[in-house]
Amino acid sequence: MNKEDYIQHGLNDAEAEKLLEGLGREPTITEMGIYSVMWSEHCSYKSSRHWLKNLHTKGVHVIQGPGENAGVVDIGDGLAAVFKMESHNHPSFIEPYQGAATGVGGIMRDIFTMGARPIALLNSLRFGEVNHKKTKHLLSGAVSGIGGYGNCVGVPTVAGEVGFDKSYNGNILVNAMCVGIANINKIFYSAASGIDNPVVYVGAKTGRDGIHGATMASGEFDKDSEKNRPTVQVGDPFTEKLLLEACLELMKEDAIIAIQDMGAAGLTSSAVEMASKGNVGIELCLDELPKREENLSAYEMMLSESQERMLMVLKPNKKKLAEEIFLKWGVDFSVIGKITDTKKIKVIYRDKVEANIPISSLADDAPMYVRPIKNRKIDKNLTHQKTNIGLKEIILKILSSPNICSKRWVWEQYDRTIMANTINRPGGNAGVVRIEGTNKALSLSCDVTPRYCHANSYEGAKQAVAECWRNIVSTGAKPIAITNCLNFGNPEKPIIMGDFVSAIEGIKDASIALDFPVVSGNVSLYNETDGEAIKPTPTIGGLGIIEDVKIQSNHHTQRDGDIIILIGGDGKHLGRSIFREVIFNAEDGDAPTVNLDNELNNGNLILSLISDKKINSVHDISDGGLIITIAEMIISSNIGAKITLQNNLTNSNGDPEMLYEKMFGEDQSRYVITVSLDKVNDVIDQCTKSNVSANIIGDIQKNDLEIDGLVTISNNELIDSYESVLPDMMNIK
Amino acid sequence: MDVSLIIFPGANCDKDTSLAIKKITGKHPKHVWYKETTLPKSDLVILPGGFSHGDYLRSGAIAAKAPIVKDLVKKSADGIYVLGICNGFQILTECGLLQGSLIRNNSLKFVSRNVKLRVERNDTIFTSNFKEKEDVDMPIAHHDGNFYIDDANLEKIEQEGRVAFRYIENNSKYNPYNPNGSLNDIAGVYNKNFKILGLMPHPERAVDKITGGDHGAKIFESMFQSIS
């Protein structure tokens, strides 16, 4: 084997050695390509596999945990929710529209491959600083790509988050999540079986796009990363819609033995995964492959990442029926091979054997590394402590900061109401979607706070799980399970690997304590450009169940005269807060700690208050702390609030003592609720009995936010600060 | 009454429309595949929203050439009622059953939001259950909803009272009331004999208070009460 060849294919000396050992001879160029993608970080999880085993993946609702196309949970009524989140970071930085669009397409295929009709999309996006030269272009492209794909297929985008930070200047994150609903007895899996059964290719034709996409996604970027543009796939949502309908129609019949979508590493990885899971061999004849152009080589066909394609193993007697369904929908259908007993993948093209590799060598024997780890030093000190900026200006500055401001410019480009089941509005606690034909709804959220994870990866990851749980609780839903998308830098650097391992620990501890198991997920490493890594970003996507759609809660349904109660105690922690980021431009201190016992206790109390119909509105406290939480409630309801926190007590100089910790501290496990006057005593009693801190801090009234008689900000001023930022930035009037 | 729903490849509001009709009448409409050449016996034909043929040419342009649309044009001359929603409206303008065209939104972006509409007249079979000049809320979700027509025909449409729905002021600074730049704020129009209606808003997504409102239900209720 030529060293230059295998280095170019992303293999190191030891891996080349292992390849020769597994194959027992020199590889052909096609075989080299197959090894290259199967052993890439993206497909083999070689740096992360060892640690992912530690995640908590079991629970009463779990039908299928990690390892399949998506996770599956039981939601009652004979139905299952199928969901997963996946990253499409590298391609989206190079070509934001197509990169983001195909990210959405890929995650939807993971869902309908399992027999579920997609009913909701979410996304978590991270961009560089707002004034960085690429940010506008990347934001605009990624958002229209997500909309362009999801809107066309006809699945509502119901929730998400958008953040900006300089660490993403050279490496944006596009994490897309999809949720589908399936009949619990009709879940489809990927393990192939039945010697001589036909292997069928359906979907779009194969072209040259996306070749080595998985390898690209397994390396760092540098100044020349633009040249990778041809490795970005091009999406065709119309074909996806046809493929979706055709697959779901065929799935009603008893025809499919195994099915797998062609995602990263295309035909190679889908064929190898199906054979590996079924412990069989697979033989492919590429002459039968639907092709977009002539003269594709076997190498190109095996590595192409052309979108909207699926591989299935069918019952032989159902081949004709299946073909008719796909032809009706105008989707290509071709028998391209069969299942064998050789436990090898054999690829034939123009009567020549292009590859013949033991499946175990590609899958089970893929490299795995336990890379060195170094723990990040946590500095708990805060630098600046005082500011001369007035309270009103502070509040408006925070509301208009990029990480807090309204994302209306983004979510108005996503169809949120298609399927006619979307219940709540964006900007709230979580997306809520009714389940057709039942009285139930799903509550969905995706969350992570990278500035916490950067300070303290363990606490940050724990917080991401807890915040997701809290958002779901705030809608009145019982949290059920999570998926994740672990975005980190180069794992060969011990400090990054240390962050990764701590994050896994944090996710594990939180998901055990909150009974919120991980059922699917994705790892995206090497998110670096010119050696600069992103902040650790372990995005958590959660799902909860609302048993009765009529009993759910919102953050904009407060009524004039309601009493405002702070649940979970006063704020004390300003480290890594939005307040310090915006006012001092400071990234300092430790992340707030989540006390998981309090989290569970406070959340369970909120759930019982909602189900007893004792509260009119609820919002969890997160970025920006108490005052920003209340401001968000005012903005979305246009009803003001009068707050008493005792900021007006004077200090030794006779000036009011500003209680920044109380107002903007980001202590965890807290909520703001509003309660009708006649129910206040009852609610306080219930809190006391449950050992949960509850403080009356004001009431709902008038058209402004008033704090301690020191500051009065009209609802309109709050709305203007919050709403005008993105339209101004994107030059929309 | 017989209702048919034409299904084009890429339609994605067909299920919602079918469910809305089922909710209101107790009966699913007949689904007619776009490759059919003859419509089944129908009093009302609905063209649902979506991205027919991916909207890869002009929105609705390819669907307008489908064999079933030829039959629709023929039968509409005999007086059957036709409703086109969103992409269905675009198809109706492309095949000539309605005047005008729906060009790219003036923001050049897809827009999904709730809009306020005025029901301009309540004496057609589509609007008989609304009050006179009633203000209603309905969701929109489209990329090409900017109603455009030459001046002479615009005046004619106005004079003949063929504007069905108009976007109206919503007092929201960050939510422009006319979401797409449509001339005269037009959200929906009738043909000359008021038997064909095309509109950009989605009444089928507004048939239940819990999912954001039920004003759209009145369109379906009006049709079924008037026609049956």
PDB file of N, CA and C in Angstrom, chain A residues 395-434:
ATOM      1  N   ILE A 395     -31.245  46.416  31.120  1.00  0.00           N
ATOM      2  CA  ILE A 395     -32.306  45.485  30.701  1.00  0.00           C
ATOM      3  C   ILE A 395     -32.494  45.538  29.186  1.00  0.00           C
ATOM      4  N   LEU A 396     -32.539  46.757  28.633  1.00  0.00           N
ATOM      5  CA  LEU A 396     -32.760  46.865  27.181  1.00  0.00           C
ATOM      6  C   LEU A 396     -31.562  46.334  26.403  1.00  0.00           C
ATOM      7  N   LYS A 397     -30.367  46.555  26.939  1.00  0.00           N
ATOM      8  CA  LYS A 397     -29.162  46.033  26.280  1.00  0.00           C
ATOM      9  C   LYS A 397     -29.186  44.503  26.225  1.00  0.00           C
ATOM     10  N   ILE A 398     -29.589  43.905  27.332  1.00  0.00           N
ATOM     11  CA  ILE A 398     -29.632  42.435  27.363  1.00  0.00           C
ATOM     12  C   ILE A 398     -30.697  41.921  26.390  1.00  0.00           C
ATOM     13  N   LEU A 399     -31.869  42.578  26.415  1.00  0.00           N
ATOM     14  CA  LEU A 399     -32.948  42.110  25.513  1.00  0.00           C
ATOM     15  C   LEU A 399     -32.559  42.223  24.045  1.00  0.00           C
ATOM     16  N   SER A 400     -31.705  43.198  23.740  1.00  0.00           N
ATOM     17  CA  SER A 400     -31.325  43.374  22.338  1.00  0.00           C
ATOM     18  C   SER A 400     -29.992  42.701  22.023  1.00  0.00           C
ATOM     19  N   SER A 401     -29.458  41.926  22.955  1.00  0.00           N
ATOM     20  CA  SER A 401     -28.205  41.226  22.658  1.00  0.00           C
ATOM     21  C   SER A 401     -28.513  40.002  21.790  1.00  0.00           C
ATOM     22  N   PRO A 402     -27.575  39.633  20.938  1.00  0.00           N
ATOM     23  CA  PRO A 402     -27.870  38.598  19.926  1.00  0.00           C
ATOM     24  C   PRO A 402     -28.348  37.272  20.505  1.00  0.00           C
ATOM     25  N   ASN A 403     -27.866  36.912  21.690  1.00  0.00           N
ATOM     26  CA  ASN A 403     -28.257  35.604  22.216  1.00  0.00           C
ATOM     27  C   ASN A 403     -29.604  35.617  22.930  1.00  0.00           C
ATOM     28  N   ILE A 404     -30.144  36.809  23.179  1.00  0.00           N
ATOM     29  CA  ILE A 404     -31.440  36.895  23.853  1.00  0.00           C
ATOM     30  C   ILE A 404     -32.543  37.357  22.900  1.00  0.00           C
ATOM     31  N   CYS A 405     -32.188  38.219  21.943  1.00  0.00           N
ATOM     32  CA  CYS A 405     -33.210  38.914  21.145  1.00  0.00           C
ATOM     33  C   CYS A 405     -34.144  37.954  20.413  1.00  0.00           C
ATOM     34  N   SER A 406     -35.238  38.511  19.951  1.00  0.00           N
ATOM     35  CA  SER A 406     -36.242  37.726  19.219  1.00  0.00           C
ATOM     36  C   SER A 406     -35.639  37.079  17.979  1.00  0.00           C
ATOM     37  N   LYS A 407     -35.994  35.827  17.753  1.00  0.00           N
ATOM     38  CA  LYS A 407     -35.530  35.113  16.566  1.00  0.00           C
ATOM     39  C   LYS A 407     -36.651  35.011  15.532  1.00  0.00           C
ATOM     40  N   ARG A 408     -37.601  35.952  15.626  1.00  0.00           N
ATOM     41  CA  ARG A 408     -38.717  35.947  14.674  1.00  0.00           C
ATOM     42  C   ARG A 408     -38.239  35.902  13.225  1.00  0.00           C
ATOM     43  N   TRP A 409     -37.173  36.661  12.919  1.00  0.00           N
ATOM     44  CA  TRP A 409     -36.654  36.694  11.542  1.00  0.00           C
ATOM     45  C   TRP A 409     -36.322  35.278  11.072  1.00  0.00           C
ATOM     46  N   VAL A 410     -35.883  34.439  12.021  1.00  0.00           N
ATOM     47  CA  VAL A 410     -35.531  33.059  11.693  1.00  0.00           C
ATOM     48  C   VAL A 410     -36.794  32.208  11.564  1.00  0.00           C
ATOM     49  N   TRP A 411     -37.610  32.169  12.636  1.00  0.00           N
ATOM     50  CA  TRP A 411     -38.686  31.171  12.635  1.00  0.00           C
ATOM     51  C   TRP A 411     -39.851  31.503  11.721  1.00  0.00           C
ATOM     52  N   GLU A 412     -39.941  32.759  11.293  1.00  0.00           N
ATOM     53  CA  GLU A 412     -41.004  33.051  10.318  1.00  0.00           C
ATOM     54  C   GLU A 412     -40.699  32.436   8.952  1.00  0.00           C
ATOM     55  N   GLN A 413     -39.455  31.994   8.767  1.00  0.00           N
ATOM     56  CA  GLN A 413     -39.130  31.342   7.490  1.00  0.00           C
ATOM     57  C   GLN A 413     -39.401  29.840   7.524  1.00  0.00           C
ATOM     58  N   TYR A 414     -39.827  29.348   8.684  1.00  0.00           N
ATOM     59  CA  TYR A 414     -40.170  27.928   8.802  1.00  0.00           C
ATOM     60  C   TYR A 414     -41.685  27.782   8.880  1.00  0.00           C
ATOM     61  N   ASP A 415     -42.230  26.873   8.092  1.00  0.00           N
ATOM     62  CA  ASP A 415     -43.659  26.577   8.205  1.00  0.00           C
ATOM     63  C   ASP A 415     -43.884  25.894   9.553  1.00  0.00           C
ATOM     64  N   ARG A 416     -44.635  26.561  10.420  1.00  0.00           N
ATOM     65  CA  ARG A 416     -44.824  26.020  11.770  1.00  0.00           C
ATOM     66  C   ARG A 416     -46.212  25.427  11.972  1.00  0.00           C
ATOM     67  N   THR A 417     -47.114  25.683  11.018  1.00  0.00           N
ATOM     68  CA  THR A 417     -48.503  25.284  11.246  1.00  0.00           C
ATOM     69  C   THR A 417     -48.972  24.146  10.356  1.00  0.00           C
ATOM     70  N   ILE A 418     -48.134  23.722   9.395  1.00  0.00           N
ATOM     71  CA  ILE A 418     -48.559  22.623   8.536  1.00  0.00           C
ATOM     72  C   ILE A 418     -48.802  21.376   9.395  1.00  0.00           C
ATOM     73  N   MET A 419     -49.680  20.534   8.962  1.00  0.00           N
ATOM     74  CA  MET A 419     -50.183  19.347   9.666  1.00  0.00           C
ATOM     75  C   MET A 419     -51.242  19.726  10.696  1.00  0.00           C
ATOM     76  N   ALA A 420     -51.438  21.054  10.876  1.00  0.00           N
ATOM     77  CA  ALA A 420     -52.540  21.583  11.692  1.00  0.00           C
ATOM     78  C   ALA A 420     -52.577  21.033  13.116  1.00  0.00           C
ATOM     79  N   ASN A 421     -51.399  20.716  13.661  1.00  0.00           N
ATOM     80  CA  ASN A 421     -51.377  20.199  15.028  1.00  0.00           C
ATOM     81  C   ASN A 421     -50.496  20.999  15.973  1.00  0.00           C
ATOM     82  N   THR A 422     -49.918  22.096  15.474  1.00  0.00           N
ATOM     83  CA  THR A 422     -49.011  22.873  16.315  1.00  0.00           C
ATOM     84  C   THR A 422     -49.823  23.686  17.316  1.00  0.00           C
ATOM     85  N   ILE A 423     -49.495  23.533  18.593  1.00  0.00           N
ATOM     86  CA  ILE A 423     -50.309  24.180  19.612  1.00  0.00           C
ATOM     87  C   ILE A 423     -49.722  25.500  20.082  1.00  0.00           C
ATOM     88  N   ASN A 424     -48.460  25.537  20.426  1.00  0.00           N
ATOM     89  CA  ASN A 424     -47.985  26.799  21.019  1.00  0.00           C
ATOM     90  C   ASN A 424     -47.170  27.616  20.043  1.00  0.00           C
ATOM     91  N   ARG A 425     -46.835  28.820  20.474  1.00  0.00           N
ATOM     92  CA  ARG A 425     -46.109  29.735  19.592  1.00  0.00           C
ATOM     93  C   ARG A 425     -44.609  29.701  19.896  1.00  0.00           C
ATOM     94  N   PRO A 426     -43.776  30.063  18.923  1.00  0.00           N
ATOM     95  CA  PRO A 426     -42.328  30.045  19.167  1.00  0.00           C
ATOM     96  C   PRO A 426     -41.945  31.098  20.203  1.00  0.00           C
ATOM     97  N   GLY A 427     -40.753  30.956  20.734  1.00  0.00           N
ATOM     98  CA  GLY A 427     -40.282  31.889  21.742  1.00  0.00           C
ATOM     99  C   GLY A 427     -40.773  31.495  23.119  1.00  0.00           C
ATOM    100  N   GLY A 428     -41.526  30.433  23.209  1.00  0.00           N
ATOM    101  CA  GLY A 428     -42.054  29.990  24.490  1.00  0.00           C
ATOM    102  C   GLY A 428     -41.144  28.980  25.148  1.00  0.00           C
ATOM    103  N   ASN A 429     -41.753  28.137  25.958  1.00  0.00           N
ATOM    104  CA  ASN A 429     -40.949  27.192  26.726  1.00  0.00           C
ATOM    105  C   ASN A 429     -40.455  26.037  25.860  1.00  0.00           C
ATOM    106  N   ALA A 430     -41.344  25.493  25.027  1.00  0.00           N
ATOM    107  CA  ALA A 430     -40.999  24.356  24.174  1.00  0.00           C
ATOM    108  C   ALA A 430     -42.047  24.269  23.076  1.00  0.00           C
ATOM    109  N   GLY A 431     -41.743  23.526  22.015  1.00  0.00           N
ATOM    110  CA  GLY A 431     -42.726  23.309  20.953  1.00  0.00           C
ATOM    111  C   GLY A 431     -43.734  22.260  21.394  1.00  0.00           C
ATOM    112  N   VAL A 432     -45.009  22.495  21.139  1.00  0.00           N
ATOM    113  CA  VAL A 432     -46.025  21.520  21.530  1.00  0.00           C
ATOM    114  C   VAL A 432     -46.855  21.139  20.305  1.00  0.00           C
ATOM    115  N   VAL A 433     -46.918  19.839  20.034  1.00  0.00           N
ATOM    116  CA  VAL A 433     -47.608  19.345  18.848  1.00  0.00           C
ATOM    117  C   VAL A 433     -48.617  18.276  19.257  1.00  0.00           C
ATOM    118  N   ARG A 434     -49.855  18.467  18.861  1.00  0.00           N
ATOM    119  CA  ARG A 434     -50.876  17.467  19.158  1.00  0.00           C
ATOM    120  C   ARG A 434     -50.612  16.199  18.349  1.00  0.00           C
TER     121      ARG A 434
END
